[in-house]
Amino acid sequence: MPMTATTVLTARAFLLDMDGTLVNSDAVVERVWRRWADRHGLDGDEVMKVVHGRQGYASMALLLPGRPMEQNRADNAHLLAEETADTDGVVEVPGASAFLASLAGVPHALVTSANVALSTARMAAAGLPLPGVRVTAESVGASKPDPEGFLKGAAELGVAAADCLVFEDSGAGISAGRSAGMRVVGVGPRARACRPDAWVSDLTGVRVDVGEGGVVRVSLG
């Protein structure tokens, strides 16, 4: 629903993507993936349409069909190391710090396609605290848009999928949340065209109010 006024949703738990949702890492993602595109003779603009939201090996499988998956995974390990070492320009998405602070005492988890090292580096670079529950690349066997990560996050929090609210910026992530049977709030320009259940330009207009019985009201606007 495009937001022309305040939208209110209820949930019992929050599952939060990182890149593009809490952390703006677009600058480093562009640098690393455009270099990768050049090495493989691919159009950088076309590559950038694919890579957001997915684990690197899954993006490579789409961009270089027929290449052995073990080669994609090895290549992805090198890219992860590059991304972890490069935090220049990594900042919080506006409102992310206040939003995370408002979730104190509310079940929530980070569900990211980044691995532990990369997610730790980027959250630190953006000055954001890491949630106590984290589902990273090491935690799953399948990349978004597969729903495995979100379902694992819900299970670790002990909350039914239908009672979880996902915050995501990418088409792959929004598809993953929907496939998990969850409602999805899209964050930022990439998300708007993917028809999430609700959309915000950033996190500055998100308000959280904890009610009785663990039900949380989320105001978007």
mmCIF file of C-alpha atoms in Angstrom:
data_model
loop_
_atom_site.group_PDB
_atom_site.id
_atom_site.type_symbol
_atom_site.label_atom_id
_atom_site.label_comp_id
_atom_site.label_asym_id
_atom_site.label_seq_id
_atom_site.Cartn_x
_atom_site.Cartn_y
_atom_site.Cartn_z
ATOM 1 C CA MET A 1 0.000 0.000 0.000
ATOM 2 C CA PRO A 2 1.573 3.312 -1.016
ATOM 3 C CA MET A 3 1.511 5.584 1.970
ATOM 4 C CA THR A 4 -0.430 8.801 1.743
ATOM 5 C CA ALA A 5 -1.240 8.806 5.463
ATOM 6 C CA THR A 6 -0.167 6.884 8.538
ATOM 7 C CA THR A 7 -0.388 3.111 8.112
ATOM 8 C CA VAL A 8 -0.643 0.982 11.261
ATOM 9 C CA LEU A 9 0.357 -2.680 11.361
ATOM 10 C CA THR A 10 0.549 -5.085 14.279
ATOM 11 C CA ALA A 11 3.125 -7.800 14.916
ATOM 12 C CA ARG A 12 4.782 -9.827 17.658
ATOM 13 C CA ALA A 13 8.278 -9.915 16.167
ATOM 14 C CA PHE A 14 10.434 -8.091 13.625
ATOM 15 C CA LEU A 15 12.796 -9.614 11.084
ATOM 16 C CA LEU A 16 15.202 -7.019 9.720
ATOM 17 C CA ASP A 17 17.333 -7.128 6.616
ATOM 18 C CA MET A 18 20.607 -5.211 6.882
ATOM 19 C CA ASP A 19 21.929 -3.741 3.608
ATOM 20 C CA GLY A 20 19.555 -1.110 2.269
ATOM 21 C CA THR A 21 17.245 -1.511 5.247
ATOM 22 C CA LEU A 22 19.332 -0.617 8.312
ATOM 23 C CA VAL A 23 22.648 0.154 6.631
ATOM 24 C CA ASN A 24 23.309 2.093 3.442
ATOM 25 C CA SER A 25 26.205 0.169 1.903
ATOM 26 C CA ASP A 26 25.411 0.983 -1.723
ATOM 27 C CA ALA A 27 28.754 2.717 -2.328
ATOM 28 C CA VAL A 28 30.891 -0.299 -1.450
ATOM 29 C CA VAL A 29 28.496 -2.759 -3.124
ATOM 30 C CA GLU A 30 28.785 -0.739 -6.323
ATOM 31 C CA ARG A 31 32.587 -0.624 -6.115
ATOM 32 C CA VAL A 32 33.054 -4.332 -5.455
ATOM 33 C CA TRP A 33 30.473 -5.685 -7.863
ATOM 34 C CA ARG A 34 31.357 -3.354 -10.733
ATOM 35 C CA ARG A 35 34.973 -4.508 -10.442
ATOM 36 C CA TRP A 36 33.706 -8.089 -10.532
ATOM 37 C CA ALA A 37 31.578 -7.296 -13.598
ATOM 38 C CA ASP A 38 34.597 -5.836 -15.379
ATOM 39 C CA ARG A 39 36.675 -8.945 -14.643
ATOM 40 C CA HIS A 40 33.997 -11.103 -16.251
ATOM 41 C CA GLY A 41 33.138 -8.860 -19.182
ATOM 42 C CA LEU A 42 29.631 -8.117 -17.910
ATOM 43 C CA ASP A 43 27.661 -4.896 -18.025
ATOM 44 C CA GLY A 44 27.921 -3.279 -14.594
ATOM 45 C CA ASP A 45 24.441 -1.755 -14.734
ATOM 46 C CA GLU A 46 22.887 -5.143 -15.472
ATOM 47 C CA VAL A 47 24.891 -6.776 -12.684
ATOM 48 C CA MET A 48 23.670 -4.183 -10.173
ATOM 49 C CA LYS A 49 20.062 -5.054 -11.012
ATOM 50 C CA VAL A 50 20.677 -8.598 -9.751
ATOM 51 C CA VAL A 51 22.984 -8.477 -6.748
ATOM 52 C CA HIS A 52 20.951 -6.662 -4.079
ATOM 53 C CA GLY A 53 19.436 -8.948 -1.465
ATOM 54 C CA ARG A 54 21.032 -12.196 -2.593
ATOM 55 C CA GLN A 55 24.119 -13.999 -1.406
ATOM 56 C CA GLY A 56 26.950 -13.431 -3.850
ATOM 57 C CA TYR A 57 27.116 -17.016 -5.116
ATOM 58 C CA ALA A 58 23.399 -16.901 -5.959
ATOM 59 C CA SER A 59 23.857 -13.673 -7.926
ATOM 60 C CA MET A 60 26.792 -15.210 -9.776
ATOM 61 C CA ALA A 61 24.700 -18.258 -10.677
ATOM 62 C CA LEU A 62 22.183 -15.970 -12.369
ATOM 63 C CA LEU A 63 24.808 -13.819 -14.082
ATOM 64 C CA LEU A 64 27.093 -16.651 -15.212
ATOM 65 C CA PRO A 65 24.731 -19.567 -15.879
ATOM 66 C CA GLY A 66 26.507 -22.857 -16.323
ATOM 67 C CA ARG A 67 29.510 -21.941 -14.188
ATOM 68 C CA PRO A 68 30.118 -24.591 -11.499
ATOM 69 C CA MET A 69 28.597 -23.621 -8.168
ATOM 70 C CA GLU A 70 31.805 -24.430 -6.304
ATOM 71 C CA GLN A 71 33.512 -21.774 -8.415
ATOM 72 C CA ASN A 72 30.762 -19.281 -7.542
ATOM 73 C CA ARG A 73 31.180 -20.015 -3.855
ATOM 74 C CA ALA A 74 34.953 -19.611 -4.023
ATOM 75 C CA ASP A 75 34.572 -16.344 -5.942
ATOM 76 C CA ASN A 76 31.997 -15.173 -3.425
ATOM 77 C CA ALA A 77 34.425 -15.777 -0.551
ATOM 78 C CA HIS A 78 36.874 -13.363 -2.186
ATOM 79 C CA LEU A 79 34.141 -10.745 -2.675
ATOM 80 C CA LEU A 80 33.025 -11.061 0.938
ATOM 81 C CA ALA A 81 36.588 -10.395 2.069
ATOM 82 C CA GLU A 82 36.742 -7.316 -0.193
ATOM 83 C CA GLU A 83 33.434 -6.011 1.125
ATOM 84 C CA THR A 84 34.369 -6.613 4.747
ATOM 85 C CA ALA A 85 37.602 -4.653 4.350
ATOM 86 C CA ASP A 86 35.904 -1.735 2.594
ATOM 87 C CA THR A 87 33.558 0.274 4.829
ATOM 88 C CA ASP A 88 34.143 3.659 3.194
ATOM 89 C CA GLY A 89 30.766 5.356 2.819
ATOM 90 C CA VAL A 90 28.850 2.819 4.930
ATOM 91 C CA VAL A 91 26.286 4.727 7.020
ATOM 92 C CA GLU A 92 22.998 4.022 8.729
ATOM 93 C CA VAL A 93 19.758 4.362 6.822
ATOM 94 C CA PRO A 94 18.120 7.495 8.280
ATOM 95 C CA GLY A 95 16.190 6.571 11.417
ATOM 96 C CA ALA A 96 17.793 3.137 11.853
ATOM 97 C CA SER A 97 19.413 3.868 15.218
ATOM 98 C CA ALA A 98 16.204 5.192 16.764
ATOM 99 C CA PHE A 99 14.191 2.355 15.249
ATOM 100 C CA LEU A 100 16.490 -0.298 16.731
ATOM 101 C CA ALA A 101 16.382 1.454 20.104
ATOM 102 C CA SER A 102 12.575 1.354 20.006
ATOM 103 C CA LEU A 103 12.730 -2.441 19.652
ATOM 104 C CA ALA A 104 14.335 -2.948 23.075
ATOM 105 C CA GLY A 105 12.360 -5.718 24.734
ATOM 106 C CA VAL A 106 10.576 -6.600 21.481
ATOM 107 C CA PRO A 107 11.522 -9.892 19.756
ATOM 108 C CA HIS A 108 13.574 -9.031 16.690
ATOM 109 C CA ALA A 109 16.335 -10.535 14.584
ATOM 110 C CA LEU A 110 18.734 -9.553 11.849
ATOM 111 C CA VAL A 111 18.206 -11.701 8.741
ATOM 112 C CA THR A 112 20.922 -10.888 6.233
ATOM 113 C CA SER A 113 22.622 -12.380 3.197
ATOM 114 C CA ALA A 114 25.929 -11.126 4.608
ATOM 115 C CA ASN A 115 28.124 -13.445 6.648
ATOM 116 C CA VAL A 116 29.081 -12.849 10.281
ATOM 117 C CA ALA A 117 32.243 -10.882 9.482
ATOM 118 C CA LEU A 118 30.577 -8.602 6.935
ATOM 119 C CA SER A 119 27.446 -7.959 8.983
ATOM 120 C CA THR A 120 29.553 -7.183 12.061
ATOM 121 C CA ALA A 121 31.786 -4.784 10.100
ATOM 122 C CA ARG A 122 28.935 -2.943 8.408
ATOM 123 C CA MET A 123 26.759 -2.537 11.493
ATOM 124 C CA ALA A 124 29.803 -1.214 13.381
ATOM 125 C CA ALA A 125 30.699 1.176 10.553
ATOM 126 C CA ALA A 126 27.147 2.519 10.609
ATOM 127 C CA GLY A 127 27.238 2.860 14.411
ATOM 128 C CA LEU A 128 24.386 0.410 14.922
ATOM 129 C CA PRO A 129 24.058 -2.307 17.584
ATOM 130 C CA LEU A 130 23.794 -5.921 16.457
ATOM 131 C CA PRO A 131 20.528 -7.601 17.483
ATOM 132 C CA GLY A 132 20.972 -10.523 19.823
ATOM 133 C CA VAL A 133 19.460 -12.926 17.283
ATOM 134 C CA ARG A 134 21.140 -13.009 13.892
ATOM 135 C CA VAL A 135 20.567 -15.203 10.846
ATOM 136 C CA THR A 136 23.544 -14.768 8.514
ATOM 137 C CA ALA A 137 24.842 -16.475 5.390
ATOM 138 C CA GLU A 138 26.414 -19.222 7.499
ATOM 139 C CA SER A 139 23.012 -20.031 9.033
ATOM 140 C CA VAL A 140 21.198 -21.057 5.848
ATOM 141 C CA GLY A 141 21.560 -23.403 2.918
ATOM 142 C CA ALA A 142 19.660 -21.230 0.459
ATOM 143 C CA SER A 143 19.861 -17.527 -0.382
ATOM 144 C CA LYS A 144 16.976 -15.099 -0.559
ATOM 145 C CA PRO A 145 14.504 -15.191 -2.338
ATOM 146 C CA ASP A 146 14.261 -18.555 -0.576
ATOM 147 C CA PRO A 147 12.347 -18.015 2.705
ATOM 148 C CA GLU A 148 14.693 -20.171 4.819
ATOM 149 C CA GLY A 149 16.392 -17.238 6.556
ATOM 150 C CA PHE A 150 13.173 -15.582 7.638
ATOM 151 C CA LEU A 151 11.646 -18.868 8.777
ATOM 152 C CA LYS A 152 14.772 -19.572 10.846
ATOM 153 C CA GLY A 153 14.591 -16.103 12.356
ATOM 154 C CA ALA A 154 10.970 -16.616 13.372
ATOM 155 C CA ALA A 155 11.776 -20.030 14.834
ATOM 156 C CA GLU A 156 14.686 -18.663 16.873
ATOM 157 C CA LEU A 157 12.416 -15.949 18.256
ATOM 158 C CA GLY A 158 9.664 -18.495 18.952
ATOM 159 C CA VAL A 159 7.074 -16.498 17.015
ATOM 160 C CA ALA A 160 4.747 -17.785 14.295
ATOM 161 C CA ALA A 161 5.569 -16.612 10.785
ATOM 162 C CA ALA A 162 2.204 -14.884 10.410
ATOM 163 C CA ASP A 163 2.978 -12.774 13.494
ATOM 164 C CA CYS A 164 6.309 -11.512 12.110
ATOM 165 C CA LEU A 165 6.847 -8.270 10.246
ATOM 166 C CA VAL A 166 9.733 -8.144 7.768
ATOM 167 C CA PHE A 167 11.614 -4.966 6.852
ATOM 168 C CA GLU A 168 13.361 -5.301 3.461
ATOM 169 C CA ASP A 169 14.728 -3.195 0.621
ATOM 170 C CA SER A 170 15.222 -5.664 -2.248
ATOM 171 C CA GLY A 171 13.002 -7.648 -4.548
ATOM 172 C CA ALA A 172 14.694 -10.891 -3.504
ATOM 173 C CA GLY A 173 14.146 -10.109 0.176
ATOM 174 C CA ILE A 174 10.524 -9.066 -0.284
ATOM 175 C CA SER A 175 9.837 -12.286 -2.186
ATOM 176 C CA ALA A 176 11.514 -14.274 0.602
ATOM 177 C CA GLY A 177 9.361 -12.630 3.263
ATOM 178 C CA ARG A 178 6.180 -13.279 1.336
ATOM 179 C CA SER A 179 7.139 -16.897 0.681
ATOM 180 C CA ALA A 180 7.637 -17.276 4.430
ATOM 181 C CA GLY A 181 4.015 -16.195 4.987
ATOM 182 C CA MET A 182 5.003 -12.854 6.519
ATOM 183 C CA ARG A 183 3.965 -9.266 5.881
ATOM 184 C CA VAL A 184 6.664 -7.039 4.472
ATOM 185 C CA VAL A 185 7.461 -3.365 4.904
ATOM 186 C CA GLY A 186 9.541 -2.141 1.992
ATOM 187 C CA VAL A 187 12.284 0.372 2.778
ATOM 188 C CA GLY A 188 13.785 2.730 0.208
ATOM 189 C CA PRO A 189 13.536 3.181 -3.551
ATOM 190 C CA ARG A 190 14.361 -0.401 -4.618
ATOM 191 C CA ALA A 191 11.503 -1.756 -2.551
ATOM 192 C CA ARG A 192 8.742 0.481 -3.828
ATOM 193 C CA ALA A 193 8.334 -1.244 -7.192
ATOM 194 C CA CYS A 194 8.159 -4.694 -5.557
ATOM 195 C CA ARG A 195 4.687 -4.185 -4.058
ATOM 196 C CA PRO A 196 5.405 -4.743 -0.359
ATOM 197 C CA ASP A 197 2.488 -4.641 2.073
ATOM 198 C CA ALA A 198 3.585 -1.144 3.097
ATOM 199 C CA TRP A 199 6.437 1.135 2.089
ATOM 200 C CA VAL A 200 8.593 3.823 3.719
ATOM 201 C CA SER A 201 11.345 5.922 2.143
ATOM 202 C CA ASP A 202 13.535 5.352 5.223
ATOM 203 C CA LEU A 203 13.069 4.533 8.917
ATOM 204 C CA THR A 204 12.545 8.050 10.256
ATOM 205 C CA GLY A 205 8.764 7.737 10.174
ATOM 206 C CA VAL A 206 8.516 4.311 11.845
ATOM 207 C CA ARG A 207 7.050 4.313 15.372
ATOM 208 C CA VAL A 208 6.771 1.276 17.644
ATOM 209 C CA ASP A 209 4.280 0.975 20.509
ATOM 210 C CA VAL A 210 4.250 -2.159 22.675
ATOM 211 C CA GLY A 211 0.767 -3.111 23.844
ATOM 212 C CA GLU A 212 -0.727 -5.775 26.065
ATOM 213 C CA GLY A 213 -0.062 -9.436 25.358
ATOM 214 C CA GLY A 214 3.083 -8.755 23.382
ATOM 215 C CA VAL A 215 1.272 -7.201 20.435
ATOM 216 C CA VAL A 216 3.261 -4.338 18.899
ATOM 217 C CA ARG A 217 1.669 -1.534 16.903
ATOM 218 C CA VAL A 218 3.866 -0.151 14.156
ATOM 219 C CA SER A 219 2.968 3.245 12.723
ATOM 220 C CA LEU A 220 4.432 4.049 9.310
ATOM 221 C CA GLY A 221 4.128 7.596 8.108
#
